[in-house]
mmCIF file of C-alpha atoms and ligand atoms in Angstrom:
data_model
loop_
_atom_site.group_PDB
_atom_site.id
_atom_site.type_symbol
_atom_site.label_atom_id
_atom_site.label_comp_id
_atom_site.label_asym_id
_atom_site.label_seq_id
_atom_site.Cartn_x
_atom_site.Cartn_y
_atom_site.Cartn_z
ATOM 1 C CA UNK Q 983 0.000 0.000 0.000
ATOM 2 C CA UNK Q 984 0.890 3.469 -0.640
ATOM 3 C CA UNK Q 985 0.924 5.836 2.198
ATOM 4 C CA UNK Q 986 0.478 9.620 1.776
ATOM 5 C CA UNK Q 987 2.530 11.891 3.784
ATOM 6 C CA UNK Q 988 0.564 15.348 3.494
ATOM 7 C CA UNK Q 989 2.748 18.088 3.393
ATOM 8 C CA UNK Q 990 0.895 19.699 6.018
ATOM 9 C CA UNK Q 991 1.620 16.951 8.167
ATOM 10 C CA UNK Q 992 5.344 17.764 7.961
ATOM 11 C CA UNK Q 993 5.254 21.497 8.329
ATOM 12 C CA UNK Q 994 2.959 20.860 11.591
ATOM 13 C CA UNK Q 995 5.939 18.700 12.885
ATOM 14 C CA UNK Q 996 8.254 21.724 12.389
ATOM 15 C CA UNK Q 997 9.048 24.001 15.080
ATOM 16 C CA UNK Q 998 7.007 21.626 17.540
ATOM 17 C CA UNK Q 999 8.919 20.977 21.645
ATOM 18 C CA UNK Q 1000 8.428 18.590 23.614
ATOM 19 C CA UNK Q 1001 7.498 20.421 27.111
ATOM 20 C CA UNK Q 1002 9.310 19.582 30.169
ATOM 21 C CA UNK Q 1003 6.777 17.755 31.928
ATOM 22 C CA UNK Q 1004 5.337 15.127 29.696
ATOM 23 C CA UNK Q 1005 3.326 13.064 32.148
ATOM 24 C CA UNK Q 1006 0.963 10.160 30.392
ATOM 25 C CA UNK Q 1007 -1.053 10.317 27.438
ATOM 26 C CA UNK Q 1008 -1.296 14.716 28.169
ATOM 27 C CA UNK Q 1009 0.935 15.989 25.111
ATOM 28 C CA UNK Q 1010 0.048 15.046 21.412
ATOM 29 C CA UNK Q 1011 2.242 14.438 18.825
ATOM 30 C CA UNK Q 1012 1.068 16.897 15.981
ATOM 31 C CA UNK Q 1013 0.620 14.428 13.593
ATOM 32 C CA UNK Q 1014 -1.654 11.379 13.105
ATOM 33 C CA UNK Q 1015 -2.562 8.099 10.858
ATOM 34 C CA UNK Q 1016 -5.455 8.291 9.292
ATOM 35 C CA UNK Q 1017 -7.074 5.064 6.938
ATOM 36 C CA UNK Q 1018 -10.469 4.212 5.737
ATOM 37 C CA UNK Q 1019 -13.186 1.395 5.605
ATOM 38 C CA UNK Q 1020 -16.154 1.718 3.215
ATOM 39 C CA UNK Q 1021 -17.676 -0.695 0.522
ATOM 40 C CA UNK Q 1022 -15.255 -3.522 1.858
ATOM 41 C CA UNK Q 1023 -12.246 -2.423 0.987
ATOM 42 C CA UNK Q 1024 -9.648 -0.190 3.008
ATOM 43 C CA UNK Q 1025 -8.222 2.827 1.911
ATOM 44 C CA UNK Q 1026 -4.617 3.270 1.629
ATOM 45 C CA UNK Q 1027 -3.142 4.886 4.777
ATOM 46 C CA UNK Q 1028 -2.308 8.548 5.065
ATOM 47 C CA UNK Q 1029 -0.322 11.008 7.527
ATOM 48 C CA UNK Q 1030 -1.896 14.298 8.617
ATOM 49 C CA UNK Q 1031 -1.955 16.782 10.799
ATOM 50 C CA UNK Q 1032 -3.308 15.951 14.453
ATOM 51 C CA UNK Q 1033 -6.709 17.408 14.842
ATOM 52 C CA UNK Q 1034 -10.106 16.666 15.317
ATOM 53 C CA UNK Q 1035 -12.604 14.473 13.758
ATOM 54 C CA UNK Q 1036 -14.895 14.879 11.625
ATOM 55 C CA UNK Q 1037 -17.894 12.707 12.742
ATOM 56 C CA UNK Q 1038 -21.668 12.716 12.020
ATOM 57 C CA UNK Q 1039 -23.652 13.104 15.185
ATOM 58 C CA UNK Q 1040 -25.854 9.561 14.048
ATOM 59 C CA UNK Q 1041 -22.113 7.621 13.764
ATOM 60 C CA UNK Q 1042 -22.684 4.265 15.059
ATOM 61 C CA UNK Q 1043 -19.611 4.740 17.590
ATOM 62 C CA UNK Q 1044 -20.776 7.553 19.138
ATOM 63 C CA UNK Q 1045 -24.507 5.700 20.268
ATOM 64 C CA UNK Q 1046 -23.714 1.805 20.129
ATOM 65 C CA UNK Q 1047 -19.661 2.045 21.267
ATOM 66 C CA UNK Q 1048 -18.303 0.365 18.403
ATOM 67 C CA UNK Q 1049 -15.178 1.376 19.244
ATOM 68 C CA UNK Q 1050 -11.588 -1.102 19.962
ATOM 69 C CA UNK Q 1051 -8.041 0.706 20.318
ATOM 70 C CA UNK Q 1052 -4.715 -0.529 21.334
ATOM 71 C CA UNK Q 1053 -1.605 0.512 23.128
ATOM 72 C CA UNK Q 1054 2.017 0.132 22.415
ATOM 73 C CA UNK Q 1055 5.395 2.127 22.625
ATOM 74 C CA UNK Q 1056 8.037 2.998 20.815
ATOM 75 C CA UNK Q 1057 11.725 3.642 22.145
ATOM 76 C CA UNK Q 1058 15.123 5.204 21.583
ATOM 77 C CA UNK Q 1059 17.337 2.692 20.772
ATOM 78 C CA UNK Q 1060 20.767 3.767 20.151
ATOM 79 C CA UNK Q 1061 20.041 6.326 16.942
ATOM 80 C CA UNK Q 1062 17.443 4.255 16.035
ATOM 81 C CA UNK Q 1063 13.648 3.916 16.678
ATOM 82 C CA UNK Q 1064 12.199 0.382 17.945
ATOM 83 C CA UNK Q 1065 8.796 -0.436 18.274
ATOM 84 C CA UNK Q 1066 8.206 -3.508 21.180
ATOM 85 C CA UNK Q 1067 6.032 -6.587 19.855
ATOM 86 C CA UNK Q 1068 3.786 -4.426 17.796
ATOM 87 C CA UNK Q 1069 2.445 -7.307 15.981
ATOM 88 C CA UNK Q 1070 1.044 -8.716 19.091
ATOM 89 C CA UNK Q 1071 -0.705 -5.308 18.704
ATOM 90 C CA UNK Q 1072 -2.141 -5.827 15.910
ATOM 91 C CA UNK Q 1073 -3.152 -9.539 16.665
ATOM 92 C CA UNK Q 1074 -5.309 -8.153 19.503
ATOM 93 C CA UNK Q 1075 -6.704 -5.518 17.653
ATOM 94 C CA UNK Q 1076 -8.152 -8.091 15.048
ATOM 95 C CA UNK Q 1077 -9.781 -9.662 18.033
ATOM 96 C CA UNK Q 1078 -11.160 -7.086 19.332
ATOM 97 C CA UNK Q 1079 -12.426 -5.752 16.198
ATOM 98 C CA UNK Q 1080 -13.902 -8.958 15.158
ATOM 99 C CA UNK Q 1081 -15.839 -9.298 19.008
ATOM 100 C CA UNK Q 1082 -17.594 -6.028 18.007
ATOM 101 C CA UNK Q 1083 -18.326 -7.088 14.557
ATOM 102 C CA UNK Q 1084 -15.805 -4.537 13.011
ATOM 103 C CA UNK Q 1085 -13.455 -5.504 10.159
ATOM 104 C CA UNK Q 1086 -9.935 -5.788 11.262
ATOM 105 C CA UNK Q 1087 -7.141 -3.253 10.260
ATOM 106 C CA UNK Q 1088 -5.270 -5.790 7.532
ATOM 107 C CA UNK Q 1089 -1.995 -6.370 9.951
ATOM 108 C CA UNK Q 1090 0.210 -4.589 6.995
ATOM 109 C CA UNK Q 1091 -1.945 -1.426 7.365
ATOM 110 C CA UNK Q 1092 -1.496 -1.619 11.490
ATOM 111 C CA UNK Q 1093 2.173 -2.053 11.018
ATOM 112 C CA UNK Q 1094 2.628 0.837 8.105
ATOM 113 C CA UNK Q 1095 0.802 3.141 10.327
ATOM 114 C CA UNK Q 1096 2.732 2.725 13.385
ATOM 115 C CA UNK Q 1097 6.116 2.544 11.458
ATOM 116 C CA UNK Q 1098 5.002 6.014 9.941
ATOM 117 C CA UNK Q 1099 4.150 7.679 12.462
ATOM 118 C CA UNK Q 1100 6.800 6.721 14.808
ATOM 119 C CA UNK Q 1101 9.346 7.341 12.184
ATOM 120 C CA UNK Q 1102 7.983 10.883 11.638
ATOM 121 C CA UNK Q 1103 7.850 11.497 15.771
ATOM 122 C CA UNK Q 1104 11.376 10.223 16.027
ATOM 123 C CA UNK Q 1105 12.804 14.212 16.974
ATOM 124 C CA UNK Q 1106 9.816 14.251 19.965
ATOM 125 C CA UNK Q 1107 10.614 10.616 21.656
ATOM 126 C CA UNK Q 1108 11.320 11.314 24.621
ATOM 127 C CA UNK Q 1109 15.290 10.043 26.072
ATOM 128 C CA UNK Q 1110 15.193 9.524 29.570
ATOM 129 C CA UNK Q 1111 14.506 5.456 30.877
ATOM 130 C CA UNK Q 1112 11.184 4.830 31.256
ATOM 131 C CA UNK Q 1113 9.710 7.027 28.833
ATOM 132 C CA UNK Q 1114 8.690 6.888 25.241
ATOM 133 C CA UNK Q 1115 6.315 7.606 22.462
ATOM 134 C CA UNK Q 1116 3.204 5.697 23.475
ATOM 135 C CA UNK Q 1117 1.100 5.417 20.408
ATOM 136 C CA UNK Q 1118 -2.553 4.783 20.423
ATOM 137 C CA UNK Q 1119 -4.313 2.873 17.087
ATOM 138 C CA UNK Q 1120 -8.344 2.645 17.475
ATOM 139 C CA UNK Q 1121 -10.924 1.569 14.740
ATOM 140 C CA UNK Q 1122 -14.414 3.722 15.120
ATOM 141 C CA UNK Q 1123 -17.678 2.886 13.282
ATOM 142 C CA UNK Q 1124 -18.467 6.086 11.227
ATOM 143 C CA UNK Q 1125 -21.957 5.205 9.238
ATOM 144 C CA UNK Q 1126 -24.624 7.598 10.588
ATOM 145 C CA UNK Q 1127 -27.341 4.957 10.962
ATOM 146 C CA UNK Q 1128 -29.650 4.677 14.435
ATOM 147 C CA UNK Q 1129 -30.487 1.100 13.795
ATOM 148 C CA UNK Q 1130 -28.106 -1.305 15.581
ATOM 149 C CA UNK Q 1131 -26.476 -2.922 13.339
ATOM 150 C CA UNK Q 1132 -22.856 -3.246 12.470
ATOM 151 C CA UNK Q 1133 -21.538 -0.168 11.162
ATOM 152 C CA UNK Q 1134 -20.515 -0.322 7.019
ATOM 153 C CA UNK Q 1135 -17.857 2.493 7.160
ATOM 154 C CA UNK Q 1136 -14.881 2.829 9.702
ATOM 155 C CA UNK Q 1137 -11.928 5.008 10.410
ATOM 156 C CA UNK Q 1138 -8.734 3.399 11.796
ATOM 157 C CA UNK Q 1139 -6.371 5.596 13.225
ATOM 158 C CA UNK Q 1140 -2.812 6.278 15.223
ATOM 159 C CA UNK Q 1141 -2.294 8.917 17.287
ATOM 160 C CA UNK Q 1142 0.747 9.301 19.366
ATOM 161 C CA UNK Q 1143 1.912 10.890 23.005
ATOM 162 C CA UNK Q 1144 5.566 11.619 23.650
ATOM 163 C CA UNK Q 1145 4.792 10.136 27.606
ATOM 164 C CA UNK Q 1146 6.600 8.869 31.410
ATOM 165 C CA UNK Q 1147 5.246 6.107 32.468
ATOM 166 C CA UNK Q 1148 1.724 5.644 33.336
ATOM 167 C CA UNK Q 1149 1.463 5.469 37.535
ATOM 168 C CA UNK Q 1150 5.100 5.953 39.301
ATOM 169 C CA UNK Q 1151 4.893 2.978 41.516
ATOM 170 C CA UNK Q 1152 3.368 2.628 45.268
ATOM 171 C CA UNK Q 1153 -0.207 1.873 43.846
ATOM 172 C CA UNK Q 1154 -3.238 1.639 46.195
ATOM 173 C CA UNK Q 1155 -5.552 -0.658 45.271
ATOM 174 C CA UNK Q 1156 -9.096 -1.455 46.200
ATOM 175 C CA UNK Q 1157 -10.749 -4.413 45.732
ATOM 176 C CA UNK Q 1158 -14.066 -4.064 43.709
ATOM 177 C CA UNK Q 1159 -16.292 -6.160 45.412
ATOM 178 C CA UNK Q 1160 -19.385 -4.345 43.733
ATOM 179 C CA UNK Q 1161 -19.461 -3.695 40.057
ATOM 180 C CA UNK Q 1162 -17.774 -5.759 37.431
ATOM 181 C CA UNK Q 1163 -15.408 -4.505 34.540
ATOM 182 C CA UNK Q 1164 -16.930 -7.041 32.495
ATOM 183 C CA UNK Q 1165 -19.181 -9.481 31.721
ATOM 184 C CA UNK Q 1166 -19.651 -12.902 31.573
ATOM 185 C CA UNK Q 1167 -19.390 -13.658 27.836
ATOM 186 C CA UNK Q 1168 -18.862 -10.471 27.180
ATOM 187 C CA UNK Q 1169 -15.848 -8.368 26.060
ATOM 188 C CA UNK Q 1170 -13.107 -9.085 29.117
ATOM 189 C CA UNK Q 1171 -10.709 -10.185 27.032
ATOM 190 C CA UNK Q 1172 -10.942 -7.608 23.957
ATOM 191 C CA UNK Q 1173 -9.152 -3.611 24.199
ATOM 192 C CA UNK Q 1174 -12.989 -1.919 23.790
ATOM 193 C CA UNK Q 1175 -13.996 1.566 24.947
ATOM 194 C CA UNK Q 1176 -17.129 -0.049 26.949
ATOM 195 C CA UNK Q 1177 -14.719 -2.131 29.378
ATOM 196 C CA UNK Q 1178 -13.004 1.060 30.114
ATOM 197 C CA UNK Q 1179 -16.403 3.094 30.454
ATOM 198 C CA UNK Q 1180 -17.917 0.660 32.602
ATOM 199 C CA UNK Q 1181 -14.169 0.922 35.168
ATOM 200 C CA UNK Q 1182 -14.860 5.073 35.821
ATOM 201 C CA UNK Q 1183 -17.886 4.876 38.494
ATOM 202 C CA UNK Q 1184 -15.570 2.884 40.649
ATOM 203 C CA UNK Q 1185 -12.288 4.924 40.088
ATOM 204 C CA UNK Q 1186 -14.558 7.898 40.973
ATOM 205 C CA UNK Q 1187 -15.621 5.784 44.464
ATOM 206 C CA UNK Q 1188 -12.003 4.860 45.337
ATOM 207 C CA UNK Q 1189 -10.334 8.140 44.635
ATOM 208 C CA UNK Q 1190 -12.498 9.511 47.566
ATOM 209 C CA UNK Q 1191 -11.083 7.192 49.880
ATOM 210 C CA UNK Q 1192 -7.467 7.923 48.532
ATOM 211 C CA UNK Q 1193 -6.807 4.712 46.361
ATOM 212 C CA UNK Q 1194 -5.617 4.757 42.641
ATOM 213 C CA UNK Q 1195 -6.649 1.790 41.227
ATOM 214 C CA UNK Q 1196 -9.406 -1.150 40.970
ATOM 215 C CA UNK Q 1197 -8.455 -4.177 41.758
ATOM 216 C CA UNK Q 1198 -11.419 -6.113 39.516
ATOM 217 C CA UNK Q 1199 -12.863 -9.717 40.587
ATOM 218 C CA UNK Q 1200 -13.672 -12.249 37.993
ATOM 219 C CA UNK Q 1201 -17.533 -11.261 36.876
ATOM 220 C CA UNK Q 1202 -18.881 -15.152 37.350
ATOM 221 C CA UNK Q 1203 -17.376 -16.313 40.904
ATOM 222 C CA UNK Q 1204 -16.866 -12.475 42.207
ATOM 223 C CA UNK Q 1205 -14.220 -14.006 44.348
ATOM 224 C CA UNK Q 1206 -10.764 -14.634 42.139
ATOM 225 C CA UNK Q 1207 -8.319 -11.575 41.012
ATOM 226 C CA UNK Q 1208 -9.079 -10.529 37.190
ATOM 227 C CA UNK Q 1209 -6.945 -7.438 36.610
ATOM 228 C CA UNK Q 1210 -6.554 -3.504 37.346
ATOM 229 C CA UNK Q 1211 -8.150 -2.480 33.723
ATOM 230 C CA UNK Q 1212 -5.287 -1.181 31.714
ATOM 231 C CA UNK Q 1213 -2.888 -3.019 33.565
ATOM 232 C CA UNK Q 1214 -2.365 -7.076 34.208
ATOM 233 C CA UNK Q 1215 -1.782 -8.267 38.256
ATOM 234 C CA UNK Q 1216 0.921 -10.242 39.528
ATOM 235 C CA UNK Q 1217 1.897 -11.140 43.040
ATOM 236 C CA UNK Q 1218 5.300 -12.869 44.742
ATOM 237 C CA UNK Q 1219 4.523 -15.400 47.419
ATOM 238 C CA UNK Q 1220 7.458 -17.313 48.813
ATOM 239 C CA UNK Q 1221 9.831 -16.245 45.649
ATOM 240 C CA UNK Q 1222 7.502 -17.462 42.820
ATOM 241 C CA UNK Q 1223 5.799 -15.540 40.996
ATOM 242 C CA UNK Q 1224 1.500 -15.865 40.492
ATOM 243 C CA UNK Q 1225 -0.578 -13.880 38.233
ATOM 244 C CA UNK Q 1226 -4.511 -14.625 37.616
ATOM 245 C CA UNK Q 1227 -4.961 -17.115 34.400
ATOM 246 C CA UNK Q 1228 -6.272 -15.806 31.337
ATOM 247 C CA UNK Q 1229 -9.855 -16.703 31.350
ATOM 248 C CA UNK Q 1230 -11.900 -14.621 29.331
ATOM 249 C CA UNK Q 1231 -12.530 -11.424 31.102
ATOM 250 C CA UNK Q 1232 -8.832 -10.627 31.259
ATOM 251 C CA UNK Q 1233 -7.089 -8.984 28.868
ATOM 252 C CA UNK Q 1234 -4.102 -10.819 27.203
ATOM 253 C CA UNK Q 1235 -1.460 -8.240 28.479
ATOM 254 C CA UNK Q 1236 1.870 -7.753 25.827
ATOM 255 C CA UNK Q 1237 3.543 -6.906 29.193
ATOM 256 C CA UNK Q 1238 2.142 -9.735 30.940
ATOM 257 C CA UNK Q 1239 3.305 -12.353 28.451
ATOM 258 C CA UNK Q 1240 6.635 -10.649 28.230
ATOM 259 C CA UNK Q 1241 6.936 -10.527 31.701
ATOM 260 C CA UNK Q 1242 6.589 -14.222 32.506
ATOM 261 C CA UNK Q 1243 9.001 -15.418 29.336
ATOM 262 C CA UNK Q 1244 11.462 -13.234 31.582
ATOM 263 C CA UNK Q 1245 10.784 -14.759 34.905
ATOM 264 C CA UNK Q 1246 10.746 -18.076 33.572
ATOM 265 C CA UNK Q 1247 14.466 -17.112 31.906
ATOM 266 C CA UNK Q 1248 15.060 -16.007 35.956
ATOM 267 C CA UNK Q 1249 14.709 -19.143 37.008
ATOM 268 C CA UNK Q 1250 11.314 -18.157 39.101
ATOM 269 C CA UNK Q 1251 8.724 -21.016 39.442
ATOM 270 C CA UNK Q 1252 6.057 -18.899 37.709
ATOM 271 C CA UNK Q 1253 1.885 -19.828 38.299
ATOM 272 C CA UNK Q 1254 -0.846 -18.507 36.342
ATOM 273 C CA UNK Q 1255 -3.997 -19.589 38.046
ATOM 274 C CA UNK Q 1256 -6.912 -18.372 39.429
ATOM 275 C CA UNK Q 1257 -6.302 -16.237 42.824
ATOM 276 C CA UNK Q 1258 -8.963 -15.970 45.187
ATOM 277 C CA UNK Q 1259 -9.030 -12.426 47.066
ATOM 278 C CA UNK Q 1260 -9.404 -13.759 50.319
ATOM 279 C CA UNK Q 1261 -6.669 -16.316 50.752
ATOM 280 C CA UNK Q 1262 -4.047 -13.381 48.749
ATOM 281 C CA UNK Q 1263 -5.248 -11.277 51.197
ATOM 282 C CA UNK Q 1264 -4.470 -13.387 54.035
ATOM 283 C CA UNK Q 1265 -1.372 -14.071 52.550
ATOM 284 C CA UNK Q 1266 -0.493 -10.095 52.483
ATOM 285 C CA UNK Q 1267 -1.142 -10.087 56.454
ATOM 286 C CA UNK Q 1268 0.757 -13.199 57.087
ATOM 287 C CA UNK Q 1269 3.960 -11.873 55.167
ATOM 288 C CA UNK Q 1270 3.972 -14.960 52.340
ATOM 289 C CA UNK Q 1271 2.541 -12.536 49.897
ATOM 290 C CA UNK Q 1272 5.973 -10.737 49.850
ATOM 291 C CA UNK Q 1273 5.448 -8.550 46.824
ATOM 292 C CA UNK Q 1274 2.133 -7.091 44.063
ATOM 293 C CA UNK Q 1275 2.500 -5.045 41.374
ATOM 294 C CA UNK Q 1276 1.037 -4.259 38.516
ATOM 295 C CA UNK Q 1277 2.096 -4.147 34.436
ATOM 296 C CA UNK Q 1278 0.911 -2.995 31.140
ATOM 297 C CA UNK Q 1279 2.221 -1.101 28.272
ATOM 298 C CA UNK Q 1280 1.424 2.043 29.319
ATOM 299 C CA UNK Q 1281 2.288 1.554 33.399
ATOM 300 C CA UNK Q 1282 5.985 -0.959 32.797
ATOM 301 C CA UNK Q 1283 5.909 -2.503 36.081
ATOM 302 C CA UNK Q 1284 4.129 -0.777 38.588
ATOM 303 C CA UNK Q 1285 4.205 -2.018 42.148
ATOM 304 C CA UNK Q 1286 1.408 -1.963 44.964
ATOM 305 C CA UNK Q 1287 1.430 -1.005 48.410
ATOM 306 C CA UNK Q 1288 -1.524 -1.808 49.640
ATOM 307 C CA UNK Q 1289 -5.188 -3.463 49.018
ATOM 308 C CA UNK Q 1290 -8.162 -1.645 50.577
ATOM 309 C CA UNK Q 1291 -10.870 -3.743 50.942
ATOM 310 C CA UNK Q 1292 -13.940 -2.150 53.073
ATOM 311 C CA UNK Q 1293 -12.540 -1.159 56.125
ATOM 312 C CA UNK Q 1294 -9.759 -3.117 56.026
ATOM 313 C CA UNK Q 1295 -6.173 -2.111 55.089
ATOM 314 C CA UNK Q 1296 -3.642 -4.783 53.824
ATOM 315 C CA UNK Q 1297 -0.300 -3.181 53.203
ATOM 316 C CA UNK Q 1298 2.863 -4.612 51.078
ATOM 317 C CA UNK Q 1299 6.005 -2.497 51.324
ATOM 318 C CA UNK Q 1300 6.506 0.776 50.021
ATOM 319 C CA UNK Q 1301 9.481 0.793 48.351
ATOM 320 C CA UNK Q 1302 9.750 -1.251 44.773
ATOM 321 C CA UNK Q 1303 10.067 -5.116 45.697
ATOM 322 C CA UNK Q 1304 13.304 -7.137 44.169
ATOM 323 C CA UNK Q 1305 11.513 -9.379 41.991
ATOM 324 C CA UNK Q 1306 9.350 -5.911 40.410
ATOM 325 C CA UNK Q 1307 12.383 -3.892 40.088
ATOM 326 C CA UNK Q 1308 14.282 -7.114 38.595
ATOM 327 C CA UNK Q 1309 11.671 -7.260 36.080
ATOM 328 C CA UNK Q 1310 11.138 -4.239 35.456
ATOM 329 C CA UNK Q 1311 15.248 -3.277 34.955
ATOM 330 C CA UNK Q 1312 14.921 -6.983 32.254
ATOM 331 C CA UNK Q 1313 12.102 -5.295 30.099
ATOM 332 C CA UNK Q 1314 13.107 -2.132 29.964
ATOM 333 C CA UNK Q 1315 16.938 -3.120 29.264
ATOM 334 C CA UNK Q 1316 15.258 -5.269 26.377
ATOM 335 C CA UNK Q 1317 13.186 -2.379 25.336
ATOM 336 C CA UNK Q 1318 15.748 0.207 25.008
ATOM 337 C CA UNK Q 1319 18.377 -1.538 23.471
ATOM 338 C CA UNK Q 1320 20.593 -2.468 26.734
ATOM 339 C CA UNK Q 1321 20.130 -5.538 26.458
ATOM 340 C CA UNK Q 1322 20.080 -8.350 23.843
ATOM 341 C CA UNK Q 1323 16.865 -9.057 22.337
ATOM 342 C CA UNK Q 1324 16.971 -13.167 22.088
ATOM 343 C CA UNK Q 1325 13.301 -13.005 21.300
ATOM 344 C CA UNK Q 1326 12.800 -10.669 18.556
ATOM 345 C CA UNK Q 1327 10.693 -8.503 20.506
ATOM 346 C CA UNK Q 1328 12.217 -5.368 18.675
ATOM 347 C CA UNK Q 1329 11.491 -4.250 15.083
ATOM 348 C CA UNK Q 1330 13.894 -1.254 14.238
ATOM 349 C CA UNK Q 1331 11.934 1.915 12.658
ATOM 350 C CA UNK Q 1332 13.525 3.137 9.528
ATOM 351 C CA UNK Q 1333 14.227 6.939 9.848
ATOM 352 C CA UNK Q 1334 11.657 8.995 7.535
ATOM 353 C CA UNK Q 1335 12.448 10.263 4.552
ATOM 354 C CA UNK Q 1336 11.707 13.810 3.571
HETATM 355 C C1 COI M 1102 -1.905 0.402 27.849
HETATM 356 O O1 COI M 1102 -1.137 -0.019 28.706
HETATM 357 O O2 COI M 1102 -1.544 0.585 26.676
HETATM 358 C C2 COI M 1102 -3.293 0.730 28.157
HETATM 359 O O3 COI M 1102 -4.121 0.606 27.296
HETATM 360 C C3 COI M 1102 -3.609 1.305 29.450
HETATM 361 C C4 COI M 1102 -4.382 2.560 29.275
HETATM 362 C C5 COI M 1102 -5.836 2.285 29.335
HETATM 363 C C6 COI M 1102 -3.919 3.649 30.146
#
């Protein structure tokens, strides 16, 4: 496929800083992806300027939330760009598209995007460790139609935030024991707008009481660990590590599956299973649960100090654990080119031409 790169694209690139502060997903790159769906067939891809979208009121996203998106990063690596797994990216974006009855972004289209943009961004990706240029793909129904029904035209596109990490460590999390994430049968296990939509009520509830983060119970037994939505869980009990099995209603972290091909290369005796709140919090108060964080794209490795649960307070240590920070340093080293990548997690960007 041919992509377009509008001129107007590269003069909004020009003259553009990165700010001091970047925080997460808060500064946009001033350029986006942009390709189409209609009559079948998709569109070739094209780069403009970032801006906003043009979108009839009656478009089937905006009533019926046909809507998936993904997450991924790309990092300085020596003088070189590298993007991390992005083809597991686009291999969950398929599935989520297809759960919601979209057509999936054709993986060559996914890949040209995020290649394009990236390799346009490379002068605002940020340097230090720990940050990069987190780029966001998402698929939106467009037809202006009130009947629900699939929608017949779609725009894919890539935006892209020069960004730290996501939470900086010493999470609080509570432990939903009230509303669910997601549903049984339902769309758990797929990156859609809805699972996010349905995770705000009880953010709102639990930033009252000072926490950050939900810790969400499987929908059908409301008693095992699920995840934190947008980030995977994992705990260390007696040196080995345990995070919930994929069952479903979790989603099938990049991070997650990265993480345990490392621990596993660490020697830990690794468990994915299902966790049942109770007994891991028991095992917080008795000591054996030694060490919980959580991981995603967007957050690394992110560790927890503490589940709130009612009334009740069950605190893990403050500072980063050794088996987090161990991790953590193995990913990142992997990511940003300190280390050697025996997996072929990293495909190199090739510098833009213009
Ligand atoms: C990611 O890690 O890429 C995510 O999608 C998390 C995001 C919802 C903040």
């Amino acid at each position: 496929m041919n992509i377009t790169i509008q001129p107007e694209a590269i003069a909004s690139l020009r003259g553009f800083e990165l700010p001091e502060r970047l925080g997460f997903g808060a500064v946009m790159a001033p350029v986006m992806f942009c390709a189409r769906y209609e009559d079948g067939c998709w569109s070739s891809g094209e780069l403009i300027p970032y801006g906003p979208l043009h979108l009839d009121p009656a478009a089937k996203v905006l009533h019926y939330a046909q809507t998936c998106f993904e997450g991924l990063k790309a990092y300085r690596y020596g003088e070189r760009l590298a993007l991390f797994r992005p083809e597991r990216n686009a291999a969950r974006m398929k599935h989520s598209a297809e759960r919601l009855c979209m057509p999936p972004v054709p993986e060559r289209l996914f890949m040209e995007g995020v290649h394009t943009v990236t390799a346009h961004c490379a002068n605002l990706t940020p340097a230090n460790s720990g940050e990069s240029l987190y780029l966001r793909p998402f698929l939106i129904g467009t037809q202006p139609d009130l009947s629900v029904t699939a929608s017949r035209a779609y725009d894919f596109y890539i935006i892209a935030s020069p960004s730290e990490a996501y939470h900086p460590g010493n999470m609080r999390l509570w432990v939903e024991r009230e509303d669910s994430r997601a549903a049984v049968g339902g769309t758990g296990d797929s990156k859609v707008g809805g699972n996010y939509a349905a995770s705000l009520q009880s953010i709102a509830r639990l930033k009252q009481r000072g926490y950050d983060q939900s810790l969400w119970l499987n929908p059908g037994n409301r008693h095992t660990v699920d995840e934190l939505s947008g980030m995977n869980f994992f705990a260390v009990m007696e040196g080995a590590l345990h995070t919930p099995a994929l069952n479903g209603s979790i989603l099938e972290g990049v991070t997650r599956d990265s993480l345990l091909t490392l621990a596993r290369e660490m020697g830990l005796d690794v468990y994915e299973r299902d966790i049942d709140i109770d007994d891991l919090l028991a095992l917080v108060d008795s000591g054996t649960c030694s060490e919980a964080f959580a991981c995603g794209t967007a957050a690394i490795v992110s560790p927890i100090s503490e589940l709130g649960d009612g009334d009740r307070r069950h605190k893990l240590r403050e500072a980063p654990g050794p088996v987090a920070e161990k991790l953590r340093q193995a990913l990142l080293g992997i990511q940003e080119g300190r280390s050697e990548d025996r997996h072929g997690w990293i495909q190199l960007v090739e510098p833009a031409k213009y």
